[in-house]
mmCIF file of C-alpha atoms and ligand atoms in Angstrom:
data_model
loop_
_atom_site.group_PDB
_atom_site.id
_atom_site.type_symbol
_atom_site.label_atom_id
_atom_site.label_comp_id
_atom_site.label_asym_id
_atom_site.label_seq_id
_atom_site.Cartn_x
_atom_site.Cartn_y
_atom_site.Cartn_z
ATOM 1 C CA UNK A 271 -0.043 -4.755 21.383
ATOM 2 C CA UNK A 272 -1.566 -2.459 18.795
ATOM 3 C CA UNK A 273 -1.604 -4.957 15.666
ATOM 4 C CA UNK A 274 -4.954 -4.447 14.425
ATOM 5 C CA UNK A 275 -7.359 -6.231 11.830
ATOM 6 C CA UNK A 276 -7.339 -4.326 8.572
ATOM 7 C CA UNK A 277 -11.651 -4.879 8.185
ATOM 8 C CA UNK A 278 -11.169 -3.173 11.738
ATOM 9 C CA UNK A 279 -8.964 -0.064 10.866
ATOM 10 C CA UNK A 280 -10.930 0.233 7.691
ATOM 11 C CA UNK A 281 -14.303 0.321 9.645
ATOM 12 C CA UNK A 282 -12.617 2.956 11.943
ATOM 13 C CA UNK A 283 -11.239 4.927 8.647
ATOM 14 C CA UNK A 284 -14.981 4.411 6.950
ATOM 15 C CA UNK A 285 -17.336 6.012 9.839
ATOM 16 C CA UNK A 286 -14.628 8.779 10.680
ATOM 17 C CA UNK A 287 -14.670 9.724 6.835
ATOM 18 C CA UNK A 288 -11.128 9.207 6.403
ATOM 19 C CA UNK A 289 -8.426 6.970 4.676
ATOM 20 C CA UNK A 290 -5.806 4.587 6.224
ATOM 21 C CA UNK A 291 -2.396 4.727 4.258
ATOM 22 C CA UNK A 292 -0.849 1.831 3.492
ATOM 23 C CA UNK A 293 2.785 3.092 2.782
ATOM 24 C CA UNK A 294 4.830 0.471 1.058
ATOM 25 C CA UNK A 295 8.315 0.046 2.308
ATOM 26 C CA UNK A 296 11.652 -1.817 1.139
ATOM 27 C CA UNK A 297 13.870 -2.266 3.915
ATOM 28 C CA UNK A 298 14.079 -2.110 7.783
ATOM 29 C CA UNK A 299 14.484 1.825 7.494
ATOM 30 C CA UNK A 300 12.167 2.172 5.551
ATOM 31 C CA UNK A 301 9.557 0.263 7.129
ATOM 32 C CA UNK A 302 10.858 1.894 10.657
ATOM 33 C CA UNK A 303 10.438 5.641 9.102
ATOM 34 C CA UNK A 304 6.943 4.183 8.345
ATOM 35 C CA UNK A 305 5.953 3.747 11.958
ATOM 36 C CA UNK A 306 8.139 6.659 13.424
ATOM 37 C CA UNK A 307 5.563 8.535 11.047
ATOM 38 C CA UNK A 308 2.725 7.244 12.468
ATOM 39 C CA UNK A 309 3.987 7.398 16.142
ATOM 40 C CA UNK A 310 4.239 11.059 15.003
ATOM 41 C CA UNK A 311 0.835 11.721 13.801
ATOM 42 C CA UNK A 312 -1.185 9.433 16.127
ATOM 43 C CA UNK A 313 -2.279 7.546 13.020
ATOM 44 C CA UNK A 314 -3.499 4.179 12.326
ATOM 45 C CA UNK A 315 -1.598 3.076 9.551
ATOM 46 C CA UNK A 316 -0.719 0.000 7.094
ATOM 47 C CA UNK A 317 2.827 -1.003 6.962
ATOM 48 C CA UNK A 318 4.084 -4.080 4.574
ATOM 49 C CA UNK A 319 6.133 -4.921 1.167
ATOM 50 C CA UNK A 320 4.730 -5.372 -1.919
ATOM 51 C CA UNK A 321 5.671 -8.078 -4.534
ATOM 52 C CA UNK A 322 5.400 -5.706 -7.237
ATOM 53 C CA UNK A 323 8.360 -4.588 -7.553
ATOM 54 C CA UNK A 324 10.646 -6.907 -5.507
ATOM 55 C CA UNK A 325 12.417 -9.746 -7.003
ATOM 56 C CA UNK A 326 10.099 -12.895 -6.645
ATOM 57 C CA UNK A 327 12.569 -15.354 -6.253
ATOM 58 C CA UNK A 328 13.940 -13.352 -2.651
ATOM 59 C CA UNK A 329 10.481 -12.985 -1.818
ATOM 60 C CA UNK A 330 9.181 -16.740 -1.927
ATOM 61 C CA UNK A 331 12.746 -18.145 -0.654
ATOM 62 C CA UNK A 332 13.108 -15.591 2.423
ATOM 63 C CA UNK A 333 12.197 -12.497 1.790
ATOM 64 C CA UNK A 334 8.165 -12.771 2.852
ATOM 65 C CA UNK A 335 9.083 -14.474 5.829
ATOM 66 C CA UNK A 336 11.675 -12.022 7.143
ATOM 67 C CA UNK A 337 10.086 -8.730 6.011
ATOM 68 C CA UNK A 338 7.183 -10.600 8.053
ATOM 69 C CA UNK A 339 9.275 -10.970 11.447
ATOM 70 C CA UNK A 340 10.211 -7.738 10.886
ATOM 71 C CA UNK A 341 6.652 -6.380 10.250
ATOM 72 C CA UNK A 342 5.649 -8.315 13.506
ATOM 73 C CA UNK A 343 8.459 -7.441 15.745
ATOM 74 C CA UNK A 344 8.077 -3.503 15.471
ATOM 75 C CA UNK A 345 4.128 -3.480 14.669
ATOM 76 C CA UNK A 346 4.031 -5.348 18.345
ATOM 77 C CA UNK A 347 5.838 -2.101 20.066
ATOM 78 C CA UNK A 348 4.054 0.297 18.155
ATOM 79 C CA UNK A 349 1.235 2.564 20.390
ATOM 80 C CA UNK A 350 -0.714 3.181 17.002
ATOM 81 C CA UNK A 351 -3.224 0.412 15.196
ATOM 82 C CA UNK A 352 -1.504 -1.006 13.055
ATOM 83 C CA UNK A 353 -2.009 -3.542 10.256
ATOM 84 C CA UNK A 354 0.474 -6.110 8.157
ATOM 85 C CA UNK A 355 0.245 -6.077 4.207
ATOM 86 C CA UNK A 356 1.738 -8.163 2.108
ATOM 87 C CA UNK A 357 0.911 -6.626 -0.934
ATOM 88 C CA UNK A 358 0.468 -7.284 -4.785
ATOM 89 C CA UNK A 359 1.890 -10.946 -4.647
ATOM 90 C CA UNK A 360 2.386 -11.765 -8.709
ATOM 91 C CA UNK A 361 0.128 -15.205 -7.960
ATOM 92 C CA UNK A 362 -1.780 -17.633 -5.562
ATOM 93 C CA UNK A 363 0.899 -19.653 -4.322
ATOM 94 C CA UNK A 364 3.378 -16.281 -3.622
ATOM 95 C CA UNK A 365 0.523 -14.233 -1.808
ATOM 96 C CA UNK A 366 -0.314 -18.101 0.001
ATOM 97 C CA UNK A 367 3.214 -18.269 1.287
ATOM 98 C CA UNK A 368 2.455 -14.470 3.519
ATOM 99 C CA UNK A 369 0.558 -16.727 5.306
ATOM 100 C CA UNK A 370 1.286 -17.438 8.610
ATOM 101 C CA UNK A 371 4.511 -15.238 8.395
ATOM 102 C CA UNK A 372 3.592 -12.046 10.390
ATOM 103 C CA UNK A 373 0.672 -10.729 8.154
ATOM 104 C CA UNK A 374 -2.914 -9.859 8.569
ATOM 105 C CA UNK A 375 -3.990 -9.094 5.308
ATOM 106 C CA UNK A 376 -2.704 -10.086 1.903
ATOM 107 C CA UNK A 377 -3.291 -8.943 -1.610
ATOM 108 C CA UNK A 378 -2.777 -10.548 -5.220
ATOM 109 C CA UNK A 379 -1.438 -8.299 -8.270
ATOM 110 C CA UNK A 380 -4.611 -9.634 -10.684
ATOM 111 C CA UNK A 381 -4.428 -6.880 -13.471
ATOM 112 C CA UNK A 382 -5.103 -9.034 -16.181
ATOM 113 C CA UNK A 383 -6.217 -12.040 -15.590
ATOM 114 C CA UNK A 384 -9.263 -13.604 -17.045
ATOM 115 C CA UNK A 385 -12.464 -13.357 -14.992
ATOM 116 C CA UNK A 386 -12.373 -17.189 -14.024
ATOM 117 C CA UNK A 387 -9.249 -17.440 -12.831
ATOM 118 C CA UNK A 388 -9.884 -14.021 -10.553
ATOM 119 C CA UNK A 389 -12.510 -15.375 -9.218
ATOM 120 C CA UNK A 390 -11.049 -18.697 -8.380
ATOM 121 C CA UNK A 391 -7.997 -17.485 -7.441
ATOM 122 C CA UNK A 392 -9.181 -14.558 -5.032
ATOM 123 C CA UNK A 393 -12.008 -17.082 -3.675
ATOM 124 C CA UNK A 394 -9.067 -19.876 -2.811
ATOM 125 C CA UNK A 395 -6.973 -17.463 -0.967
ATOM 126 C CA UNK A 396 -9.890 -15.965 0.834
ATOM 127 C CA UNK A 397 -10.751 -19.372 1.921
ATOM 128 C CA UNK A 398 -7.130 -20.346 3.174
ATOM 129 C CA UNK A 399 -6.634 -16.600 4.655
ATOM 130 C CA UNK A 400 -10.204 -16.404 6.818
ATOM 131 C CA UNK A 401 -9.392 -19.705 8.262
ATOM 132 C CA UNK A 402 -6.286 -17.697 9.548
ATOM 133 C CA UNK A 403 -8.060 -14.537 10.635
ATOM 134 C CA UNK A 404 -6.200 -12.976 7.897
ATOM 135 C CA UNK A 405 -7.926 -10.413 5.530
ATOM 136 C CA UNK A 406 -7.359 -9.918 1.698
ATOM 137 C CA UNK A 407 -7.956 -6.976 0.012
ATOM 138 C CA UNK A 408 -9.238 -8.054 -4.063
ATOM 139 C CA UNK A 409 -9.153 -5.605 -6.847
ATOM 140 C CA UNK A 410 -11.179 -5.277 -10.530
ATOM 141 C CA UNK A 411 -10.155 -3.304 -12.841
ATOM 142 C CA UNK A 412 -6.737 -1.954 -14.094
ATOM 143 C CA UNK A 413 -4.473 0.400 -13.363
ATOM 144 C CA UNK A 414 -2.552 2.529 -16.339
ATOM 145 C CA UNK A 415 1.175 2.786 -15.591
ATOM 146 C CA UNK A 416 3.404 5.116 -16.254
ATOM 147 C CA UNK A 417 6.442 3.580 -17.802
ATOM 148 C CA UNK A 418 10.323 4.353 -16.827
ATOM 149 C CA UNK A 419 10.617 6.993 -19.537
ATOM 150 C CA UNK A 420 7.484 8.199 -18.445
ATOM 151 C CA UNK A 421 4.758 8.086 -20.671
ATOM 152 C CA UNK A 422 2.049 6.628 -19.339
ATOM 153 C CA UNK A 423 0.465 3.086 -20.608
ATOM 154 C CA UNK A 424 -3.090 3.181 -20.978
ATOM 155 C CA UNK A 425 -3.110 0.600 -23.151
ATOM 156 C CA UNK A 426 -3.249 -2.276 -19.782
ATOM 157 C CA UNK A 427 -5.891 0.115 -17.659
ATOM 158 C CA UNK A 428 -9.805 -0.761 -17.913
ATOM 159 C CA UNK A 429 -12.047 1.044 -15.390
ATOM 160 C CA UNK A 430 -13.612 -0.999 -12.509
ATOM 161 C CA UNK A 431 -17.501 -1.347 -13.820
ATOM 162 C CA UNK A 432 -20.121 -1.266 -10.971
ATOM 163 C CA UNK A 433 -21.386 -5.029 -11.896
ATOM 164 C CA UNK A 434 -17.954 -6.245 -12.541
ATOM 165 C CA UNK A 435 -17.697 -5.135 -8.389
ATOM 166 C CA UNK A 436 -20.678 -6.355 -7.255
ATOM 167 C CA UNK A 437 -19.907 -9.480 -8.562
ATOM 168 C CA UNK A 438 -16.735 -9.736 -7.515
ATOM 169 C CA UNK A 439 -17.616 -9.044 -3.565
ATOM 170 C CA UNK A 440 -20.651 -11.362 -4.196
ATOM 171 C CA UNK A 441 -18.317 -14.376 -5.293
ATOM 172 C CA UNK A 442 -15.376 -14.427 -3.746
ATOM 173 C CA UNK A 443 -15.761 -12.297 -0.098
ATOM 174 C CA UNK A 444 -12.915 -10.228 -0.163
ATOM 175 C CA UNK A 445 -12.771 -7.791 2.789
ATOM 176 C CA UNK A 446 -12.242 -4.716 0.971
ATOM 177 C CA UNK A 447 -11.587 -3.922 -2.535
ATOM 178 C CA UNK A 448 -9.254 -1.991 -4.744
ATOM 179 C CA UNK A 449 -10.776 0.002 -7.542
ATOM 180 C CA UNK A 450 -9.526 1.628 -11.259
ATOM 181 C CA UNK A 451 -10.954 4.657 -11.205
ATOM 182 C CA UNK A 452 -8.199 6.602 -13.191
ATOM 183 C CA UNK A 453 -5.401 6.058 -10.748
ATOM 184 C CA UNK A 454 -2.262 5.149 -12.118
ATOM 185 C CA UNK A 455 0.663 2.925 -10.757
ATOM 186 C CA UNK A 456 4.221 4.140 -10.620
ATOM 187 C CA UNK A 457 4.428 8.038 -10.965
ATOM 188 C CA UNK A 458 6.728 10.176 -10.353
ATOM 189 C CA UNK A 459 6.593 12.854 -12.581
ATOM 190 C CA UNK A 460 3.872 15.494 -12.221
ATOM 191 C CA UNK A 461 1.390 14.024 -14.643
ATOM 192 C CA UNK A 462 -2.173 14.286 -12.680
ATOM 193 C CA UNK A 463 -4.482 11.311 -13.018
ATOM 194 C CA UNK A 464 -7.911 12.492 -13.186
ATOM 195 C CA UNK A 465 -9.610 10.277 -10.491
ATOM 196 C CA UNK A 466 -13.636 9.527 -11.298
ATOM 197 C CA UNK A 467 -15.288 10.344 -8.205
ATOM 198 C CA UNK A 468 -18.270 9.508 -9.419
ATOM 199 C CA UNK A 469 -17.554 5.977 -10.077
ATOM 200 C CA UNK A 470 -16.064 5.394 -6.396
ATOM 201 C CA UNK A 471 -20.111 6.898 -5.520
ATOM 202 C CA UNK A 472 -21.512 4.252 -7.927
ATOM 203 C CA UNK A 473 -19.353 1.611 -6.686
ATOM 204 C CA UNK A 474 -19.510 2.488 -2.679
ATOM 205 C CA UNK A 475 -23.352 2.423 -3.112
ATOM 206 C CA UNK A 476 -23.076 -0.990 -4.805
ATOM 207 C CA UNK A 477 -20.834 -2.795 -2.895
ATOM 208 C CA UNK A 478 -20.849 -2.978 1.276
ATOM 209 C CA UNK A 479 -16.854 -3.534 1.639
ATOM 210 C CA UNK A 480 -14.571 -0.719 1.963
ATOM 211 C CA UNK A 481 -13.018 0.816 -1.012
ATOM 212 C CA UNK A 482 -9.033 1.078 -1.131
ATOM 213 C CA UNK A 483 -7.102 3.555 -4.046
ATOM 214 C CA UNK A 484 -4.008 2.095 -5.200
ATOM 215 C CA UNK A 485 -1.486 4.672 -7.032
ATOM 216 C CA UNK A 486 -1.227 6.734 -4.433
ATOM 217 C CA UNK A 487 1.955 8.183 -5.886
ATOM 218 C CA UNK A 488 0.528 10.487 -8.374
ATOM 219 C CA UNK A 489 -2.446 11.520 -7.272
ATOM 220 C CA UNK A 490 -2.771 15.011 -5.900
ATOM 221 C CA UNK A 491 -4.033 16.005 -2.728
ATOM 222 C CA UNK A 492 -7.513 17.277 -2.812
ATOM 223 C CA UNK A 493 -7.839 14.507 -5.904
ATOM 224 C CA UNK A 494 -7.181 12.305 -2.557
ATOM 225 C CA UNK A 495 -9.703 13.851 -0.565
ATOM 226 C CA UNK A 496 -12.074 13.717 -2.851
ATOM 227 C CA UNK A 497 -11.973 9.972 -3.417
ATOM 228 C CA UNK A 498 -11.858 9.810 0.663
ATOM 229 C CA UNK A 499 -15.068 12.141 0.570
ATOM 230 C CA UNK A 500 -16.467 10.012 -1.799
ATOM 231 C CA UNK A 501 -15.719 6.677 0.232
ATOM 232 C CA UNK A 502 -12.104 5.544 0.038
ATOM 233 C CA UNK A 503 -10.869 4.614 3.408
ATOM 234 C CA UNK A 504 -7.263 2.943 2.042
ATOM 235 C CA UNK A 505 -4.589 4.700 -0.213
ATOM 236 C CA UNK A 506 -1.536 2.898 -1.349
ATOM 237 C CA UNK A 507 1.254 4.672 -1.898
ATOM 238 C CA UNK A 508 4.505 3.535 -2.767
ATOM 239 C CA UNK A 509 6.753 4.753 -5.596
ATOM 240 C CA UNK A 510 6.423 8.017 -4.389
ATOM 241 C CA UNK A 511 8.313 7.325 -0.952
ATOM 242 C CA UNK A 512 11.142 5.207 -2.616
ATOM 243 C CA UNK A 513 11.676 8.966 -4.828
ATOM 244 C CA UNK A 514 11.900 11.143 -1.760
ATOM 245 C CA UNK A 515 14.228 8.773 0.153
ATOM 246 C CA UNK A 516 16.170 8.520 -3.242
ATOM 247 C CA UNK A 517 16.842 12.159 -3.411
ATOM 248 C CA UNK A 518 17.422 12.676 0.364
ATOM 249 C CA UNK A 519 19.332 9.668 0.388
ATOM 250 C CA UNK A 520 21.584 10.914 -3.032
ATOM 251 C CA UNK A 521 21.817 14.605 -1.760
ATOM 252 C CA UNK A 522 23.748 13.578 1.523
ATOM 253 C CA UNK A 523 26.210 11.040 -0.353
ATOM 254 C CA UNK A 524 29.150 11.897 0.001
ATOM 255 C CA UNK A 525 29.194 14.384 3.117
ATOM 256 C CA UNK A 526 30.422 12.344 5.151
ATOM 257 C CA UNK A 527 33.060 9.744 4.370
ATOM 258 C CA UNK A 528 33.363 6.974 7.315
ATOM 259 C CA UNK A 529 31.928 4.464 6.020
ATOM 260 C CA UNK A 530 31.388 2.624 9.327
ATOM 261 C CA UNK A 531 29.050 5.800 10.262
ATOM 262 C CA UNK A 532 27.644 6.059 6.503
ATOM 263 C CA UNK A 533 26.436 2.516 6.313
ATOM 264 C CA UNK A 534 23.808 1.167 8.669
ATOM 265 C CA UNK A 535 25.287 3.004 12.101
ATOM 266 C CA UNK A 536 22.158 4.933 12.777
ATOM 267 C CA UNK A 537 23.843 7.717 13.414
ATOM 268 C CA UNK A 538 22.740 11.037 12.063
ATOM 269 C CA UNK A 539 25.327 11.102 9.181
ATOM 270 C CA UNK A 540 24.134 7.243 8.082
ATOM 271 C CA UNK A 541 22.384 7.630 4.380
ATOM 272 C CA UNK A 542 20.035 5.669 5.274
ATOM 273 C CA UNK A 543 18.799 7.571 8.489
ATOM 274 C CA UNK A 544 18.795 10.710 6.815
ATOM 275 C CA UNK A 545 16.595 9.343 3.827
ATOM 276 C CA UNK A 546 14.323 8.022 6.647
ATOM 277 C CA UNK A 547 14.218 11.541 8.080
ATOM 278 C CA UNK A 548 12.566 12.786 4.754
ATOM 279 C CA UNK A 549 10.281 9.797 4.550
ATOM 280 C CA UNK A 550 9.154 10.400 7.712
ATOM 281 C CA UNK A 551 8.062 13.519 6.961
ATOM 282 C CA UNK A 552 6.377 12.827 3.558
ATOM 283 C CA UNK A 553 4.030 10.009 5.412
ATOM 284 C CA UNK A 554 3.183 12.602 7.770
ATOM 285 C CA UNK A 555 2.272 14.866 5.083
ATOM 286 C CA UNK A 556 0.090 12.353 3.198
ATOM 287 C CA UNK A 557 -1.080 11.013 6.758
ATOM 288 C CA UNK A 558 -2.553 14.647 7.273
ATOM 289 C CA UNK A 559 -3.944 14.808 3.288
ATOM 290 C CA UNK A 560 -5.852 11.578 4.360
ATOM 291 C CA UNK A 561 -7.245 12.638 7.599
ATOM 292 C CA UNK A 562 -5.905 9.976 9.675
ATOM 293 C CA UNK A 563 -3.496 12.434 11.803
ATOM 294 C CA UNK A 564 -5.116 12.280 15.524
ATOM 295 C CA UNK A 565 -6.936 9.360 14.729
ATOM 296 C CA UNK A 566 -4.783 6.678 16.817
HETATM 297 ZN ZN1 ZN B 150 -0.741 -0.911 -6.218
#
């Protein structure tokens, strides 16, 4: 069984002076291209959903618990570490209910709450998760997004400040923490954040949990690196992977016509097997950016 901690994979990630991916998936392809990926590389690697963009009302009725089994049933076959996000739930009570349902760590979306209810909030699910063994993952700050026409809103981002951190790990014990650094959520064209190393060096200094990168999508790769050299050891990415199965998966419509081998046979003409093919081969890509190839 190779279902491992996330403080434990990050620790790993943090003295070998790389960066753990946590690669968001969307369906059992998905999340098996994930894995094949890391099988691949000899990677430790993050696997999960994320309530961000998932309909909220599947999530809390079934959807966390059977994405869950799911997680669970392949992370206990895979011969990599391997840990169980749920990530980004929209509250307390949605990020709650990951509990006990085949994850190890969990997350809360908290871009713009007030600082009271962040604290609170974060500090009553760290409570209810350590008394599970389960590890959560806080953020400060905001990201900018870039919006589905593709400009990119600024307007909701606010850089993570170095007290604003230390305060944050000091009150409610969060086992690692996400940062705003000038990453931005949700791109796909080639707009290039500018990523502030330096803060991630004012912030790793200040704070003693690891430091995770969210907006993976967007960022290029020795941006990446540098954040990793500068003491990231987790890198969400996410939007990007749903584009490169998109286009694999829209490039092969129509190629082959049986629709009992198109849909869901495995088979090498099934859409969703050849997407998976080209995600596959993107995680391995971004596993080698981070550093984690070999690593397993
Ligand atoms: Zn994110």
């Amino acid at each position: 069984m190779s279902i491992v901690s996330l403080p434990e994979l990050l620790a790993g990630a943090e003295k070998g002076r790389y960066a753990v991916g946590y690669f968001e998936s969307w369906d059992i392809y998905s999340l098996e291209a994930t894995l094949a990926a890391a099988e691949a590389e000899r990677s430790p690697v993050i696997i999960g959903i994320g309530g961000l963009s998932a309909n909220h009302e599947w999530l809390s009725s079934v959807g966390i618990e059977l994405y869950g089994a799911a997680c669970q049933s392949l992370a206990r076959r895979s011969t990599v570490p391997t840990a169980i996000l749920f990530n980004e739930g929209e509250s307390f009570a949605e990020s709650a209910g990951a509990l006990g349902a085949g994850y190890n760590c969990v997350m809360m979306h908290t871009q713009g709450w007030s600082w009271d209810k962040l604290i609170a909030d974060t500090s009553a699910l760290v409570a209810a998760s350590h008394a599970l063994d389960i590890a959560v993952e806080g953020e400060v700050g905001a990201l900018a997004e870039m919006t589905i026409d593709g400009q990119i809103d600024t307007s909701i981002g606010a850089m993570t400040e170095v007290k604003q951190a230390i305060d944050f790990v000091d009150a409610t014990g969060v086992d690692c923490l996400a940062v705003a650094v000038g990453n931005v959520h949700f791109v796909t064209s080639d707009y290039v954040p500018k990523i502030r190393v330096d803060r991630i060096q004012e912030i790793r200094e200040a704070v003693d949990v690891p430091l995770v990168l969210h907006g993976g999508s967007g960022t290029p790769a020795d941006q990446m690196q540098a954040a990793i050299a500068a003491g990231i050891t987790k890198i969400n990415v996410g939007t990007k992977l749903k584009y490169v199965f998109g286009n694999a998966l829209t490039a092969a419509v129509g190629q082959e016509t049986d629709p009992n081998v198109v849909y869901g046979s495995r088979f090498d003409a099934d859409l969703n097997t050849v997407a998976s093919r080209a995600l596959t081969a993107e995680i391995q890509r971004l596993m080698q950016v981070f550093g984690s190839s070999g690593k397993a």
